CSV table of C-alpha atoms and ligand atoms in Angstrom, one decimal:
chain,number,residue,atom,x,y,z
A,1476,UNK,CA,-50.6,-53.1,-177.9
A,1477,UNK,CA,-51.3,-49.3,-179.3
A,1478,UNK,CA,-54.3,-48.0,-178.2
A,1479,UNK,CA,-55.4,-45.6,-180.3
A,1480,UNK,CA,-59.5,-45.2,-179.7
A,1481,UNK,CA,-57.5,-42.6,-177.4
A,1482,UNK,CA,-55.0,-40.9,-179.8
A,1483,UNK,CA,-55.1,-37.6,-181.0
A,1484,UNK,CA,-53.0,-34.8,-182.9
A,1485,UNK,CA,-54.1,-32.3,-180.7
A,1486,UNK,CA,-54.8,-30.0,-182.8
A,1487,UNK,CA,-58.1,-28.0,-182.1
A,1488,UNK,CA,-58.2,-25.7,-178.8
A,1489,UNK,CA,-60.1,-27.7,-175.9
A,1490,UNK,CA,-58.8,-26.0,-172.3
A,1491,UNK,CA,-60.9,-23.3,-171.7
A,1492,UNK,CA,-62.8,-26.2,-169.4
A,1493,UNK,CA,-60.3,-27.4,-167.4
A,1494,UNK,CA,-62.1,-27.1,-164.0
A,1495,UNK,CA,-59.1,-27.6,-161.9
A,1496,UNK,CA,-55.2,-26.1,-161.4
A,1497,UNK,CA,-53.3,-27.8,-164.0
A,1498,UNK,CA,-48.9,-27.4,-162.7
A,1499,UNK,CA,-46.3,-28.3,-164.4
A,1500,UNK,CA,-42.8,-29.1,-162.5
A,1501,UNK,CA,-39.7,-28.0,-164.4
A,1502,UNK,CA,-40.1,-24.8,-167.1
A,1503,UNK,CA,-37.1,-26.1,-169.0
A,1504,UNK,CA,-37.6,-27.1,-173.6
A,1505,UNK,CA,-39.9,-29.7,-172.5
A,1506,UNK,CA,-42.1,-28.3,-169.6
A,1507,UNK,CA,-41.9,-24.6,-171.4
A,1508,UNK,CA,-43.6,-26.0,-174.6
A,1509,UNK,CA,-46.1,-28.3,-173.1
A,1510,UNK,CA,-46.6,-24.6,-171.2
A,1511,UNK,CA,-46.6,-22.2,-174.5
A,1512,UNK,CA,-49.1,-25.3,-176.3
A,1513,UNK,CA,-51.5,-25.4,-173.7
A,1514,UNK,CA,-52.3,-21.6,-173.2
A,1515,UNK,CA,-51.9,-21.4,-176.9
A,1516,UNK,CA,-55.5,-24.3,-176.5
A,1517,UNK,CA,-57.5,-21.5,-173.7
A,1518,UNK,CA,-56.1,-22.8,-170.8
A,1519,UNK,CA,-56.2,-19.8,-168.8
A,1520,UNK,CA,-53.5,-18.4,-167.2
A,1521,UNK,CA,-54.6,-18.2,-164.1
A,1522,UNK,CA,-54.8,-22.5,-163.9
A,1523,UNK,CA,-51.2,-22.6,-164.8
A,1524,UNK,CA,-49.0,-22.8,-161.5
A,1525,UNK,CA,-45.5,-23.8,-162.1
A,1526,UNK,CA,-42.4,-24.7,-159.6
A,1527,UNK,CA,-39.2,-23.9,-161.8
A,1528,UNK,CA,-35.8,-22.7,-159.5
A,1529,UNK,CA,-34.9,-20.6,-162.3
A,1530,UNK,CA,-37.4,-19.4,-164.3
A,1531,UNK,CA,-36.8,-17.8,-168.3
A,1532,UNK,CA,-38.3,-14.5,-169.7
A,1533,UNK,CA,-41.1,-16.2,-171.4
A,1534,UNK,CA,-42.1,-17.7,-167.6
A,1535,UNK,CA,-41.6,-14.4,-166.3
A,1536,UNK,CA,-43.3,-13.6,-168.4
A,1537,UNK,CA,-46.2,-15.7,-168.4
A,1538,UNK,CA,-46.1,-14.8,-164.2
A,1539,UNK,CA,-46.9,-11.1,-165.0
A,1540,UNK,CA,-50.0,-12.8,-166.9
A,1541,UNK,CA,-51.5,-14.2,-163.4
A,1542,UNK,CA,-49.9,-17.7,-164.3
A,1543,UNK,CA,-49.0,-18.9,-160.8
A,1544,UNK,CA,-44.9,-19.4,-160.1
A,1545,UNK,CA,-43.5,-21.3,-157.5
A,1546,UNK,CA,-46.2,-20.6,-155.0
A,1547,UNK,CA,-45.1,-22.9,-150.9
A,1548,UNK,CA,-47.4,-25.5,-153.0
A,1549,UNK,CA,-50.9,-26.2,-155.5
A,1550,UNK,CA,-53.0,-28.9,-153.5
A,1551,UNK,CA,-56.7,-28.5,-155.8
A,1552,UNK,CA,-54.5,-29.4,-158.8
A,1553,UNK,CA,-57.0,-31.7,-161.5
A,1554,UNK,CA,-53.8,-33.0,-163.0
A,1555,UNK,CA,-49.1,-31.8,-162.3
A,1556,UNK,CA,-47.1,-32.6,-164.9
A,1557,UNK,CA,-43.3,-33.2,-163.9
A,1558,UNK,CA,-40.7,-32.1,-166.3
A,1559,UNK,CA,-37.8,-32.5,-164.8
A,1560,UNK,CA,-35.1,-33.8,-165.1
A,1561,UNK,CA,-35.0,-37.1,-164.3
A,1562,UNK,CA,-32.0,-37.4,-161.9
A,1563,UNK,CA,-33.5,-34.7,-159.6
A,1564,UNK,CA,-36.9,-36.7,-159.7
A,1565,UNK,CA,-36.2,-38.5,-156.5
A,1566,UNK,CA,-36.4,-34.3,-154.8
A,1567,UNK,CA,-39.2,-33.6,-156.5
A,1568,UNK,CA,-41.2,-37.1,-155.6
A,1569,UNK,CA,-40.7,-36.2,-152.4
A,1570,UNK,CA,-42.2,-32.9,-152.5
A,1571,UNK,CA,-45.2,-33.6,-155.3
A,1572,UNK,CA,-45.8,-36.2,-152.0
A,1573,UNK,CA,-46.5,-33.4,-149.6
A,1574,UNK,CA,-49.9,-31.4,-151.0
A,1575,UNK,CA,-50.8,-33.1,-154.1
A,1576,UNK,CA,-54.1,-34.4,-153.3
A,1577,UNK,CA,-56.0,-37.7,-154.0
A,1578,UNK,CA,-57.9,-35.8,-157.7
A,1579,UNK,CA,-54.2,-35.0,-159.4
A,1580,UNK,CA,-53.3,-37.3,-161.7
A,1581,UNK,CA,-49.5,-37.2,-161.9
A,1582,UNK,CA,-48.0,-36.9,-165.6
A,1583,UNK,CA,-44.3,-37.6,-166.1
A,1584,UNK,CA,-42.2,-36.8,-168.5
A,1585,UNK,CA,-38.7,-37.8,-167.2
A,1586,UNK,CA,-37.0,-40.9,-169.1
A,1587,UNK,CA,-36.9,-44.0,-167.6
A,1588,UNK,CA,-37.9,-43.4,-164.3
A,1589,UNK,CA,-40.8,-46.4,-164.2
A,1590,UNK,CA,-44.8,-46.5,-162.6
A,1591,UNK,CA,-43.5,-47.9,-160.0
A,1592,UNK,CA,-41.1,-45.0,-158.4
A,1593,UNK,CA,-43.6,-42.4,-159.3
A,1594,UNK,CA,-46.6,-44.6,-158.1
A,1595,UNK,CA,-43.6,-45.3,-154.5
A,1596,UNK,CA,-42.5,-41.9,-154.3
A,1597,UNK,CA,-46.2,-41.2,-154.2
A,1598,UNK,CA,-48.7,-43.3,-152.9
A,1599,UNK,CA,-50.3,-47.0,-153.1
A,1600,UNK,CA,-53.3,-44.6,-154.7
A,1601,UNK,CA,-51.6,-42.1,-156.9
A,1602,UNK,CA,-53.0,-40.9,-161.0
A,1603,UNK,CA,-49.9,-41.3,-162.7
A,1604,UNK,CA,-49.0,-41.8,-166.1
A,1605,UNK,CA,-45.8,-42.3,-167.3
A,1606,UNK,CA,-44.9,-40.1,-171.0
A,1607,UNK,CA,-42.2,-40.5,-174.1
A,1608,UNK,CA,-42.4,-36.9,-175.8
A,1609,UNK,CA,-40.3,-36.2,-178.5
A,1610,UNK,CA,-38.1,-33.3,-179.3
A,1611,UNK,CA,-40.2,-31.6,-182.3
A,1612,UNK,CA,-43.1,-31.3,-179.4
A,1613,UNK,CA,-40.5,-27.6,-178.8
A,1614,UNK,CA,-42.0,-27.4,-182.1
A,1615,UNK,CA,-46.5,-28.8,-180.9
A,1616,UNK,CA,-45.3,-31.2,-183.8
A,1617,UNK,CA,-43.9,-34.6,-181.3
A,1618,UNK,CA,-45.6,-37.8,-180.8
A,1619,UNK,CA,-45.9,-38.5,-177.0
A,1620,UNK,CA,-46.8,-41.7,-175.9
A,1621,UNK,CA,-48.4,-42.8,-172.6
A,1622,UNK,CA,-48.8,-45.2,-169.5
A,1623,UNK,CA,-51.2,-45.1,-167.2
A,1624,UNK,CA,-51.2,-46.8,-163.9
A,1625,UNK,CA,-53.8,-48.6,-162.7
A,1626,UNK,CA,-55.5,-46.0,-160.8
A,1627,UNK,CA,-55.8,-43.4,-163.9
A,1628,UNK,CA,-59.9,-43.6,-164.7
A,1629,UNK,CA,-60.7,-42.4,-167.8
A,1630,UNK,CA,-61.2,-38.7,-166.3
A,1631,UNK,CA,-57.8,-38.6,-165.8
A,1632,UNK,CA,-56.4,-40.2,-168.6
A,1633,UNK,CA,-59.1,-38.2,-171.2
A,1634,UNK,CA,-57.6,-35.2,-169.0
A,1635,UNK,CA,-53.7,-36.3,-170.1
A,1636,UNK,CA,-54.3,-36.8,-173.8
A,1637,UNK,CA,-55.4,-34.2,-174.0
A,1638,UNK,CA,-52.5,-32.5,-171.6
A,1639,UNK,CA,-50.4,-34.1,-173.3
A,1640,UNK,CA,-51.9,-33.1,-177.5
A,1641,UNK,CA,-50.8,-29.5,-176.8
A,1642,UNK,CA,-47.3,-30.9,-178.5
A,1643,UNK,CA,-48.8,-33.5,-180.6
A,1644,UNK,CA,-49.8,-36.3,-181.2
A,1645,UNK,CA,-50.7,-39.1,-178.3
A,1646,UNK,CA,-50.9,-42.4,-178.2
A,1647,UNK,CA,-51.5,-44.3,-174.5
A,1648,UNK,CA,-50.5,-47.6,-174.5
A,1649,UNK,CA,-51.3,-49.6,-171.2
A,1650,UNK,CA,-47.8,-52.2,-170.6
A,1651,UNK,CA,-44.9,-49.2,-170.2
A,1652,UNK,CA,-42.2,-52.2,-171.0
A,1653,UNK,CA,-43.4,-51.0,-175.4
A,1654,UNK,CA,-41.9,-47.1,-174.0
A,1655,UNK,CA,-38.2,-49.0,-173.9
A,1656,UNK,CA,-39.4,-49.7,-177.9
A,1657,UNK,CA,-41.0,-46.5,-178.6
A,1658,UNK,CA,-37.9,-44.0,-177.1
A,1659,UNK,CA,-35.4,-46.0,-179.3
A,1660,UNK,CA,-37.4,-44.9,-182.8
A,1661,UNK,CA,-39.6,-42.0,-181.7
A,1662,UNK,CA,-37.6,-40.1,-178.6
A,1663,UNK,CA,-34.2,-40.5,-180.3
A,1664,UNK,CA,-35.5,-40.5,-183.5
A,1665,UNK,CA,-35.1,-36.4,-184.3
A,1666,UNK,CA,-31.0,-37.4,-184.2
A,1667,UNK,CA,-31.3,-40.5,-186.6
A,1668,UNK,CA,-32.9,-38.5,-188.9
A,1669,UNK,CA,-30.5,-35.0,-188.5
A,1670,UNK,CA,-27.8,-37.3,-188.9
A,1671,UNK,CA,-29.6,-38.4,-191.7
A,1672,UNK,CA,-29.3,-34.7,-193.0
A,1673,UNK,CA,-25.2,-34.1,-192.2
A,1674,UNK,CA,-24.5,-37.6,-194.3
A,1675,UNK,CA,-26.8,-35.8,-197.5
A,1676,UNK,CA,-24.5,-32.6,-197.4
A,1677,UNK,CA,-21.8,-34.8,-197.1
A,1678,UNK,CA,-22.4,-36.4,-200.1
A,1679,UNK,CA,-23.0,-33.3,-201.4
A,1680,UNK,CA,-20.1,-32.1,-200.9
A,1681,UNK,CA,-18.6,-35.4,-202.5
A,1682,UNK,CA,-19.7,-35.1,-205.7
A,1683,UNK,CA,-18.8,-31.1,-205.7
A,1684,UNK,CA,-21.4,-29.5,-204.2
A,1685,UNK,CA,-20.1,-26.2,-202.2
A,1686,UNK,CA,-20.5,-26.9,-198.8
A,1687,UNK,CA,-23.4,-24.0,-198.3
A,1688,UNK,CA,-25.7,-25.6,-201.2
A,1689,UNK,CA,-25.3,-28.6,-200.1
A,1690,UNK,CA,-26.8,-27.9,-196.6
A,1691,UNK,CA,-29.5,-26.4,-197.3
A,1692,UNK,CA,-30.1,-29.3,-200.3
A,1693,UNK,CA,-30.3,-31.4,-198.0
A,1694,UNK,CA,-31.8,-29.6,-194.7
A,1695,UNK,CA,-34.7,-28.4,-197.0
A,1696,UNK,CA,-35.7,-32.3,-199.0
A,1697,UNK,CA,-35.4,-33.7,-194.9
A,1698,UNK,CA,-37.7,-30.8,-194.4
A,1699,UNK,CA,-39.8,-30.8,-197.3
A,1700,UNK,CA,-40.0,-34.9,-197.3
A,1701,UNK,CA,-41.1,-34.9,-193.7
A,1702,UNK,CA,-44.1,-32.4,-194.1
A,1703,UNK,CA,-44.9,-34.0,-197.0
A,1704,UNK,CA,-44.8,-37.7,-195.3
A,1705,UNK,CA,-47.0,-35.9,-192.4
A,1706,UNK,CA,-49.7,-34.9,-195.3
A,1707,UNK,CA,-49.8,-37.3,-197.1
A,1708,UNK,CA,-52.1,-39.7,-196.8
A,1709,UNK,CA,-49.8,-42.3,-198.7
A,1710,UNK,CA,-47.7,-44.9,-197.1
A,1711,UNK,CA,-43.8,-44.1,-196.7
A,1712,UNK,CA,-43.2,-46.8,-199.3
A,1713,UNK,CA,-45.7,-46.0,-201.5
A,1714,UNK,CA,-44.7,-42.2,-201.6
A,1715,UNK,CA,-41.1,-43.7,-202.4
A,1716,UNK,CA,-42.0,-45.1,-205.1
A,1717,UNK,CA,-43.9,-42.6,-206.5
A,1718,UNK,CA,-41.1,-41.0,-206.8
A,1719,UNK,CA,-39.3,-43.3,-208.0
A,1720,UNK,CA,-39.1,-44.4,-212.3
A,1721,UNK,CA,-36.8,-47.3,-213.9
A,1722,UNK,CA,-33.5,-46.5,-214.1
A,1723,UNK,CA,-33.8,-43.6,-212.6
A,1724,UNK,CA,-31.8,-41.5,-210.4
A,1725,UNK,CA,-33.4,-42.3,-207.5
A,1726,UNK,CA,-33.5,-45.8,-208.4
A,1727,UNK,CA,-29.3,-45.9,-209.6
A,1728,UNK,CA,-29.2,-44.0,-205.1
A,1729,UNK,CA,-32.1,-46.8,-203.5
A,1730,UNK,CA,-30.1,-49.4,-205.2
A,1731,UNK,CA,-27.3,-48.5,-202.7
A,1732,UNK,CA,-28.9,-47.7,-199.6
A,1733,UNK,CA,-31.1,-51.2,-199.8
A,1734,UNK,CA,-29.5,-53.4,-201.8
A,1735,UNK,CA,-29.6,-56.5,-199.4
A,1736,UNK,CA,-31.5,-54.5,-197.3
A,1737,UNK,CA,-28.0,-52.9,-195.4
A,1738,UNK,CA,-30.4,-49.5,-194.3
A,1739,UNK,CA,-33.1,-51.8,-193.3
A,1740,UNK,CA,-30.6,-53.6,-191.0
A,1741,UNK,CA,-29.1,-50.7,-190.4
A,1742,UNK,CA,-31.2,-49.5,-188.3
A,1743,UNK,CA,-32.4,-52.6,-186.7
A,1744,UNK,CA,-29.7,-52.5,-185.4
A,1745,UNK,CA,-29.6,-49.0,-184.1
A,1746,UNK,CA,-33.5,-49.2,-183.1
A,1747,UNK,CA,-32.2,-52.2,-181.3
A,1748,UNK,CA,-29.2,-50.4,-179.3
A,1749,UNK,CA,-31.4,-48.2,-177.7
A,1750,UNK,CA,-34.5,-50.0,-176.8
A,1751,UNK,CA,-31.6,-52.1,-175.0
A,1752,UNK,CA,-30.0,-48.3,-173.2
A,1753,UNK,CA,-33.3,-47.6,-172.5
A,1754,UNK,CA,-34.3,-51.2,-170.9
A,1755,UNK,CA,-30.6,-50.6,-168.8
A,1756,UNK,CA,-30.9,-46.5,-167.6
A,1757,UNK,CA,-34.3,-47.9,-166.5
A,1758,UNK,CA,-33.3,-50.2,-164.2
B,2710,NAP,N1,-36.3,-33.1,-174.4
B,2710,NAP,C1,-36.5,-33.9,-174.8
B,2710,NAP,O1,-36.3,-34.1,-176.5
B,2710,NAP,C2,-37.0,-34.6,-174.7
B,2710,NAP,C3,-37.6,-36.1,-174.7
B,2710,NAP,C4,-38.7,-36.4,-174.5
B,2710,NAP,C5,-38.8,-36.4,-172.4
B,2710,NAP,N2,-38.1,-35.5,-172.4
B,2710,NAP,C6,-37.5,-35.5,-170.7
B,2710,NAP,O2,-38.7,-34.7,-170.3
B,2710,NAP,C7,-37.7,-33.1,-169.2
B,2710,NAP,C8,-37.8,-32.7,-169.5
B,2710,NAP,O3,-36.4,-32.6,-170.6
B,2710,NAP,P1,-35.6,-30.9,-170.9
B,2710,NAP,O4,-34.8,-30.7,-172.5
B,2710,NAP,O5,-37.5,-30.0,-171.2
B,2710,NAP,O6,-34.9,-31.0,-169.5
B,2710,NAP,P2,-34.5,-29.3,-168.7
B,2710,NAP,O7,-34.5,-28.6,-170.7
B,2710,NAP,O8,-33.5,-29.2,-169.2
B,2710,NAP,O9,-35.6,-28.5,-168.1
B,2710,NAP,C9,-35.6,-29.0,-166.7
B,2710,NAP,C10,-36.4,-28.2,-165.8
B,2710,NAP,O10,-36.6,-28.1,-164.5
B,2710,NAP,C11,-36.5,-27.4,-164.7
B,2710,NAP,N3,-35.5,-28.0,-162.5
B,2710,NAP,C12,-34.8,-28.6,-162.0
B,2710,NAP,N4,-35.4,-29.0,-160.6
B,2710,NAP,C13,-36.3,-28.6,-160.4
B,2710,NAP,C14,-37.4,-29.0,-159.3
B,2710,NAP,N5,-37.0,-29.6,-158.0
B,2710,NAP,N6,-38.3,-28.1,-159.3
B,2710,NAP,C15,-39.1,-27.4,-160.5
B,2710,NAP,N7,-38.0,-27.2,-161.3
B,2710,NAP,C16,-36.6,-28.6,-162.0
B,2710,NAP,C17,-33.9,-27.5,-164.6
B,2710,NAP,O11,-34.2,-26.9,-164.3
B,2710,NAP,P3,-32.5,-25.8,-163.6
B,2710,NAP,O12,-32.2,-26.0,-165.7
B,2710,NAP,O13,-32.6,-25.0,-163.0
B,2710,NAP,O14,-32.3,-27.2,-163.5
B,2710,NAP,C18,-34.8,-27.6,-165.8
B,2710,NAP,O15,-35.7,-26.0,-165.9
B,2710,NAP,C19,-36.3,-34.9,-169.0
B,2710,NAP,O16,-37.3,-35.9,-168.1
B,2710,NAP,C20,-36.6,-36.1,-169.4
B,2710,NAP,O17,-36.1,-37.2,-170.0
B,2710,NAP,C21,-37.4,-34.8,-173.0
């Protein structure tokens, strides 16, 4: 299902050779992170066009450096990345359809906006990629899963990989319905981790730690363990087993969390609920 052959971690600078212009529609949290990632990877300011009704100070500073801000149109775009809220999609796509050229690949990161909707708003021959990033994209450590429509050429797909890879790892799937489950795991996943930090803080307080110390321990433990997981070649189960001595403190805690598969079952229930909700929202 996952096509790892064209996945990447997005580490090296490699956007210096993009030929046409790259257009960003919507430079909010996600769009802003993408834009900074592109510039950091060598995309020249003069190649970038941004449409954003309320540009932040960061975007205005980029405009002063040569990024084109809110021109009437950008007809020679090689790629158009749509990063507005899904609610304004109809009006934004209508605007795009007026000037987006045949050769541009349109990459949407809007939650719940399907390939059929995007293609329908443009033209039947439009090359469209639907992508689902996640919050750590804001610090270049996200993971994005992308699905192409049938019009996306290998070159356009490679460009989409490079653009989306500016905020972290990229995976491709051929079947966009997989994006509902992706949304439930990686899209909503950061919130589950934040909840874990909240719960660990509360549990620390319950065994007598001062609240600020409990909060700090929970935050640093989750951030540190996350970083370890990121850097280690070992799978999470092995990492867990490696810190669990038989009869020790960790084993005592895991005995509670893993009793009769309780934690696994709760997570499965949560992810199933998010998958269902994602499906409903895309209908
Ligand atoms: N944040 C995440 O973790 C996350 C994860 C996965 C997917 N996404 C998707 O990413 C998209 C962007 O999310 P976000 O969190 O970055 O939202 P955001 O911060 O609200 O950014 C959207 C930006 O688009 C601008 N905009 C509105 N109408 C526009 C128009 N007609 N033309 C150009 N720009 C326009 C908005 O300006 P105003 O403020 O003036 O309205 C805003 O700056 C959403 O579709 C969301 O589903 C986000």
